[in-house]
PDB file of C-alpha atoms in Angstrom:
ATOM      1  CA  MET T   1     103.753  80.362 100.615  1.00 97.00           C
ATOM      2  CA  LYS T   2     104.093  83.249  98.523  1.00 98.00           C
ATOM      3  CA  LEU T   3     101.948  86.323  97.634  1.00 98.00           C
ATOM      4  CA  ILE T   4     102.583  88.531  94.584  1.00 98.00           C
ATOM      5  CA  VAL T   5     100.208  91.520  94.391  1.00 98.00           C
ATOM      6  CA  GLY T   6      99.781  93.887  91.421  1.00 98.00           C
ATOM      7  CA  LEU T   7      98.378  97.300  92.290  1.00 97.00           C
ATOM      8  CA  GLY T   8      95.670  98.985  90.150  1.00 95.00           C
ATOM      9  CA  ASN T   9      92.210 100.014  89.680  1.00 94.00           C
ATOM     10  CA  PRO T  10      89.495  97.592  88.853  1.00 92.00           C
ATOM     11  CA  GLU T  11      87.424  99.275  86.354  1.00 88.00           C
ATOM     12  CA  ASN T  12      87.756  98.832  82.697  1.00 88.00           C
ATOM     13  CA  LYS T  13      88.234 102.504  82.070  1.00 85.00           C
ATOM     14  CA  TYR T  14      91.634 102.196  84.031  1.00 85.00           C
ATOM     15  CA  LEU T  15      92.615  99.237  82.222  1.00 86.00           C
ATOM     16  CA  LYS T  16      95.468 100.515  80.081  1.00 85.00           C
ATOM     17  CA  THR T  17      96.484 103.415  82.330  1.00 86.00           C
ATOM     18  CA  PHE T  18      99.855 103.865  83.999  1.00 86.00           C
ATOM     19  CA  HIS T  19      98.207 103.386  87.400  1.00 86.00           C
ATOM     20  CA  ASN T  20      97.413  99.835  86.314  1.00 93.00           C
ATOM     21  CA  LEU T  21     100.984  98.763  85.414  1.00 96.00           C
ATOM     22  CA  GLY T  22     100.978  96.573  88.555  1.00 97.00           C
ATOM     23  CA  PHE T  23      97.667  94.797  87.310  1.00 97.00           C
ATOM     24  CA  LEU T  24      99.428  94.246  83.951  1.00 96.00           C
ATOM     25  CA  ALA T  25     102.570  92.974  85.550  1.00 98.00           C
ATOM     26  CA  VAL T  26     100.688  90.456  87.911  1.00 98.00           C
ATOM     27  CA  GLU T  27      98.617  89.262  84.969  1.00 98.00           C
ATOM     28  CA  GLU T  28     101.534  88.474  82.964  1.00 98.00           C
ATOM     29  CA  THR T  29     103.211  86.782  85.900  1.00 98.00           C
ATOM     30  CA  ALA T  30      99.978  84.552  86.268  1.00 98.00           C
ATOM     31  CA  ARG T  31     100.242  83.725  82.486  1.00 98.00           C
ATOM     32  CA  LEU T  32     103.902  82.641  82.887  1.00 98.00           C
ATOM     33  CA  LEU T  33     103.059  80.523  85.890  1.00 98.00           C
ATOM     34  CA  GLY T  34     100.025  78.803  84.079  1.00 98.00           C
ATOM     35  CA  LEU T  35      97.508  80.523  86.669  1.00 98.00           C
ATOM     36  CA  GLU T  36      94.135  82.261  86.014  1.00 97.00           C
ATOM     37  CA  PHE T  37      92.612  84.953  88.014  1.00 97.00           C
ATOM     38  CA  CYS T  38      89.191  83.099  88.472  1.00 95.00           C
ATOM     39  CA  LYS T  39      87.963  83.832  92.181  1.00 96.00           C
ATOM     40  CA  GLU T  40      87.632  86.636  94.601  1.00 97.00           C
ATOM     41  CA  LYS T  41      88.875  86.725  98.203  1.00 97.00           C
ATOM     42  CA  CYS T  42      89.775  89.300 100.639  1.00 98.00           C
ATOM     43  CA  ARG T  43      88.492  92.185  98.289  1.00 97.00           C
ATOM     44  CA  ALA T  44      90.837  90.852  95.536  1.00 98.00           C
ATOM     45  CA  MET T  45      90.750  88.895  92.367  1.00 98.00           C
ATOM     46  CA  ILE T  46      93.121  86.006  92.999  1.00 98.00           C
ATOM     47  CA  ALA T  47      94.893  83.316  91.076  1.00 98.00           C
ATOM     48  CA  GLU T  48      96.645  80.411  93.084  1.00 97.00           C
ATOM     49  CA  GLY T  49      98.448  77.313  92.507  1.00 97.00           C
ATOM     50  CA  ILE T  50     101.379  75.229  93.486  1.00 97.00           C
ATOM     51  CA  ILE T  51     104.805  76.133  92.177  1.00 97.00           C
ATOM     52  CA  ASN T  52     107.802  74.208  93.105  1.00 94.00           C
ATOM     53  CA  GLY T  53     105.780  72.439  95.847  1.00 95.00           C
ATOM     54  CA  GLU T  54     104.800  75.751  97.390  1.00 96.00           C
ATOM     55  CA  LYS T  55     101.448  77.558  97.472  1.00 98.00           C
ATOM     56  CA  VAL T  56     101.612  80.755  95.447  1.00 98.00           C
ATOM     57  CA  VAL T  57      98.700  83.411  95.520  1.00 98.00           C
ATOM     58  CA  LEU T  58      98.516  86.283  92.939  1.00 98.00           C
ATOM     59  CA  ALA T  59      96.275  89.133  93.683  1.00 98.00           C
ATOM     60  CA  LYS T  60      94.887  92.127  92.210  1.00 98.00           C
ATOM     61  CA  PRO T  61      93.133  94.183  94.839  1.00 98.00           C
ATOM     62  CA  LEU T  62      89.381  95.545  94.033  1.00 97.00           C
ATOM     63  CA  THR T  63      89.681  98.211  96.550  1.00 94.00           C
ATOM     64  CA  TYR T  64      91.135 100.806  94.117  1.00 91.00           C
ATOM     65  CA  MET T  65      94.686 102.081  94.554  1.00 92.00           C
ATOM     66  CA  ASN T  66      94.533 104.194  97.358  1.00 93.00           C
ATOM     67  CA  LEU T  67      93.169 101.458  99.612  1.00 96.00           C
ATOM     68  CA  SER T  68      95.082  98.605  98.420  1.00 96.00           C
ATOM     69  CA  GLY T  69      96.477  98.192 101.984  1.00 97.00           C
ATOM     70  CA  GLU T  70      93.048  96.961 103.248  1.00 97.00           C
ATOM     71  CA  SER T  71      92.843  94.023 100.811  1.00 98.00           C
ATOM     72  CA  VAL T  72      96.760  93.229 101.164  1.00 98.00           C
ATOM     73  CA  ARG T  73      96.544  93.132 104.950  1.00 98.00           C
ATOM     74  CA  ASP T  74      93.413  90.748 104.736  1.00 98.00           C
ATOM     75  CA  LEU T  75      95.391  88.437 102.283  1.00 98.00           C
ATOM     76  CA  VAL T  76      98.642  88.324 104.293  1.00 98.00           C
ATOM     77  CA  SER T  77      96.339  87.700 107.314  1.00 98.00           C
ATOM     78  CA  PHE T  78      94.035  85.072 105.827  1.00 98.00           C
ATOM     79  CA  TYR T  79      96.957  82.864 104.266  1.00 97.00           C
ATOM     80  CA  LYS T  80      99.186  83.673 107.260  1.00 97.00           C
ATOM     81  CA  ILE T  81     102.063  84.945 104.871  1.00 97.00           C
ATOM     82  CA  PRO T  82     105.224  86.054 106.299  1.00 98.00           C
ATOM     83  CA  LEU T  83     106.135  89.566 104.835  1.00 98.00           C
ATOM     84  CA  GLU T  84     109.431  88.225 103.382  1.00 97.00           C
ATOM     85  CA  ASN T  85     107.267  86.154 101.152  1.00 98.00           C
ATOM     86  CA  VAL T  86     105.271  89.170  99.843  1.00 98.00           C
ATOM     87  CA  LEU T  87     105.983  91.052  96.547  1.00 98.00           C
ATOM     88  CA  VAL T  88     104.082  94.069  95.528  1.00 98.00           C
ATOM     89  CA  MET T  89     104.186  95.367  91.828  1.00 98.00           C
ATOM     90  CA  TYR T  90     103.286  98.958  91.022  1.00 97.00           C
ATOM     91  CA  ASP T  91     103.763 102.114  88.802  1.00 95.00           C
ATOM     92  CA  ASP T  92     106.120 104.677  89.947  1.00 92.00           C
ATOM     93  CA  TYR T  93     106.533 108.036  88.515  1.00 89.00           C
ATOM     94  CA  ASP T  94     109.866 108.513  90.159  1.00 87.00           C
ATOM     95  CA  LEU T  95     111.431 106.113  87.726  1.00 92.00           C
ATOM     96  CA  PRO T  96     111.787 106.967  84.066  1.00 92.00           C
ATOM     97  CA  LYS T  97     109.196 105.353  81.761  1.00 93.00           C
ATOM     98  CA  GLY T  98     109.986 101.674  81.144  1.00 94.00           C
ATOM     99  CA  LYS T  99     112.638 101.199  83.923  1.00 96.00           C
ATOM    100  CA  VAL T 100     111.953  98.338  86.377  1.00 97.00           C
ATOM    101  CA  ARG T 101     113.419  98.336  89.931  1.00 97.00           C
ATOM    102  CA  MET T 102     113.112  95.881  92.684  1.00 98.00           C
ATOM    103  CA  ARG T 103     113.998  96.114  96.310  1.00 96.00           C
ATOM    104  CA  GLU T 104     113.792  93.774  99.440  1.00 96.00           C
ATOM    105  CA  LYS T 105     112.140  96.515 101.527  1.00 96.00           C
ATOM    106  CA  GLY T 106     111.898 100.327 101.727  1.00 91.00           C
ATOM    107  CA  SER T 107     109.634 103.257 102.082  1.00 88.00           C
ATOM    108  CA  ALA T 108     106.522 103.804 100.249  1.00 85.00           C
ATOM    109  CA  GLY T 109     107.940 106.942  98.573  1.00 83.00           C
ATOM    110  CA  THR T 110     105.324 109.127  96.837  1.00 79.00           C
ATOM    111  CA  HIS T 111     102.903 106.281  96.089  1.00 86.00           C
ATOM    112  CA  ASN T 112      99.544 106.359  97.712  1.00 90.00           C
ATOM    113  CA  GLY T 113      98.706 102.766  97.195  1.00 92.00           C
ATOM    114  CA  MET T 114     102.034 101.594  98.680  1.00 96.00           C
ATOM    115  CA  ARG T 115     101.627 104.156 101.700  1.00 95.00           C
ATOM    116  CA  ASN T 116      98.441 102.536 102.461  1.00 97.00           C
ATOM    117  CA  ILE T 117      99.910  98.982 102.311  1.00 97.00           C
ATOM    118  CA  VAL T 118     102.834 100.090 104.625  1.00 97.00           C
ATOM    119  CA  LEU T 119     100.112 101.615 107.048  1.00 96.00           C
ATOM    120  CA  HIS T 120      97.993  98.553 107.123  1.00 97.00           C
ATOM    121  CA  LEU T 121     100.916  95.978 107.314  1.00 97.00           C
ATOM    122  CA  GLY T 122     102.539  98.164 109.954  1.00 96.00           C
ATOM    123  CA  SER T 123     105.901  97.399 108.154  1.00 97.00           C
ATOM    124  CA  GLU T 124     108.052  98.245 105.113  1.00 97.00           C
ATOM    125  CA  ASN T 125     109.688  94.801 105.140  1.00 97.00           C
ATOM    126  CA  PHE T 126     108.376  93.267 101.941  1.00 98.00           C
ATOM    127  CA  ALA T 127     109.648  93.252  98.411  1.00 98.00           C
ATOM    128  CA  ARG T 128     108.464  95.600  95.887  1.00 98.00           C
ATOM    129  CA  LEU T 129     108.835  96.081  92.142  1.00 98.00           C
ATOM    130  CA  ARG T 130     108.236  99.461  90.527  1.00 96.00           C
ATOM    131  CA  VAL T 131     107.662 100.004  86.866  1.00 96.00           C
ATOM    132  CA  GLY T 132     108.574 103.501  86.002  1.00 92.00           C
ATOM    133  CA  PHE T 133     106.401 105.775  83.742  1.00 89.00           C
ATOM    134  CA  ARG T 134     107.964 109.357  84.244  1.00 84.00           C
ATOM    135  CA  PRO T 135     108.087 110.740  80.631  1.00 80.00           C
ATOM    136  CA  SER T 136     111.230 112.252  79.269  1.00 79.00           C
ATOM    137  CA  GLU T 137     109.517 115.487  78.310  1.00 75.00           C
ATOM    138  CA  PRO T 138     108.045 117.800  80.935  1.00 71.00           C
ATOM    139  CA  ILE T 139     104.440 117.002  81.953  1.00 68.00           C
ATOM    140  CA  MET T 140     101.838 119.726  81.520  1.00 67.00           C
ATOM    141  CA  VAL T 141      99.135 118.162  83.554  1.00 63.00           C
ATOM    142  CA  PRO T 142      98.730 117.340  87.173  1.00 67.00           C
ATOM    143  CA  LEU T 143     100.179 113.993  88.245  1.00 63.00           C
ATOM    144  CA  ILE T 144      96.793 112.720  88.990  1.00 69.00           C
ATOM    145  CA  ASP T 145      95.719 113.107  85.371  1.00 70.00           C
ATOM    146  CA  LEU T 146      98.965 111.570  84.065  1.00 69.00           C
ATOM    147  CA  VAL T 147      98.506 108.384  86.223  1.00 69.00           C
ATOM    148  CA  LEU T 148      95.154 107.891  84.881  1.00 74.00           C
ATOM    149  CA  SER T 149      96.022 108.540  81.357  1.00 73.00           C
ATOM    150  CA  GLY T 150      96.484 105.911  78.719  1.00 82.00           C
ATOM    151  CA  ILE T 151      99.852 104.642  77.412  1.00 83.00           C
ATOM    152  CA  LYS T 152     100.687 106.160  74.125  1.00 84.00           C
ATOM    153  CA  GLU T 153     100.975 104.069  70.998  1.00 87.00           C
ATOM    154  CA  GLU T 154     104.543 105.046  70.599  1.00 88.00           C
ATOM    155  CA  ASP T 155     105.418 103.883  74.178  1.00 88.00           C
ATOM    156  CA  LYS T 156     103.637 100.532  73.885  1.00 91.00           C
ATOM    157  CA  GLU T 157     106.673  98.591  73.127  1.00 95.00           C
ATOM    158  CA  ILE T 158     108.860 100.169  76.102  1.00 95.00           C
ATOM    159  CA  PHE T 159     106.029  99.249  78.444  1.00 94.00           C
ATOM    160  CA  ALA T 160     105.410  95.688  76.956  1.00 96.00           C
ATOM    161  CA  ARG T 161     109.082  95.049  77.760  1.00 97.00           C
ATOM    162  CA  ALA T 162     108.865  96.486  81.071  1.00 97.00           C
ATOM    163  CA  ILE T 163     105.880  94.157  81.829  1.00 97.00           C
ATOM    164  CA  SER T 164     107.773  91.183  80.477  1.00 97.00           C
ATOM    165  CA  LEU T 165     110.642  91.952  82.733  1.00 98.00           C
ATOM    166  CA  SER T 166     108.535  92.557  85.680  1.00 98.00           C
ATOM    167  CA  ALA T 167     106.552  89.229  85.025  1.00 98.00           C
ATOM    168  CA  LYS T 168     109.878  87.395  84.742  1.00 98.00           C
ATOM    169  CA  ALA T 169     110.953  88.669  88.190  1.00 98.00           C
ATOM    170  CA  GLY T 170     107.481  87.715  89.635  1.00 98.00           C
ATOM    171  CA  GLN T 171     107.831  84.141  88.052  1.00 98.00           C
ATOM    172  CA  ASP T 172     111.334  83.941  89.665  1.00 98.00           C
ATOM    173  CA  PHE T 173     109.921  85.164  92.938  1.00 98.00           C
ATOM    174  CA  ALA T 174     107.175  82.584  92.924  1.00 98.00           C
ATOM    175  CA  ASN T 175     109.938  79.894  92.123  1.00 97.00           C
ATOM    176  CA  GLY T 176     111.774  80.715  95.246  1.00 97.00           C
ATOM    177  CA  VAL T 177     114.620  82.572  93.733  1.00 97.00           C
ATOM    178  CA  PRO T 178     116.251  84.976  96.276  1.00 97.00           C
ATOM    179  CA  VAL T 179     115.138  88.596  95.905  1.00 97.00           C
ATOM    180  CA  GLN T 180     118.832  89.714  95.940  1.00 96.00           C
ATOM    181  CA  LYS T 181     119.401  87.518  92.760  1.00 96.00           C
ATOM    182  CA  ILE T 182     116.175  88.648  91.104  1.00 97.00           C
ATOM    183  CA  MET T 183     117.268  92.347  91.728  1.00 97.00           C
ATOM    184  CA  LEU T 184     120.674  91.704  89.921  1.00 95.00           C
ATOM    185  CA  SER T 185     118.724  90.676  86.784  1.00 92.00           C
ATOM    186  CA  VAL T 186     116.055  93.316  86.928  1.00 95.00           C
ATOM    187  CA  ASN T 187     117.659  96.481  88.259  1.00 93.00           C
ATOM    188  CA  GLY T 188     120.484  96.522  85.556  1.00 74.00           C
ATOM    189  CA  ASN T 189     118.052  96.857  82.697  1.00 71.00           C
TER     190      ASN T 189
END
């Protein structure tokens, strides 16, 4: 069984913000897999199905970003999913805008949602896919204001490509492609 989680905030006002890049990536992953987010479980909207003979659950926590770990912990516990079968997709200021990076495991870095997940799972041993949004020009607003701001019109194509690449990685993960192999196709872009 596999769990793919996209991080974001559930209200419509956050829909097209940088902080919802994880939601956008997991929604596109669901589309590629032919799944729909149609029920709520463990404080998350979920989409589930059988992919290559294995159950796959996609989730968008409804706990808001900084409490994402509560929902992820509950999902992992409810479905009894080993951490090596978990992938978390999220926005990352530490990467340039539009860059996508995947890792098998690692620290939460500066991301509060990931810190909360690591705290509640008690481990860093799960895959993560980060979508960068750091602008090339210096920012003149506090980071919290940047992450909750909308994607500029001139950047929509860059982020559409990043979401597409992220979703393909999610699709591969759901299909049982080893994380190391997915990393080779994602991290070089």
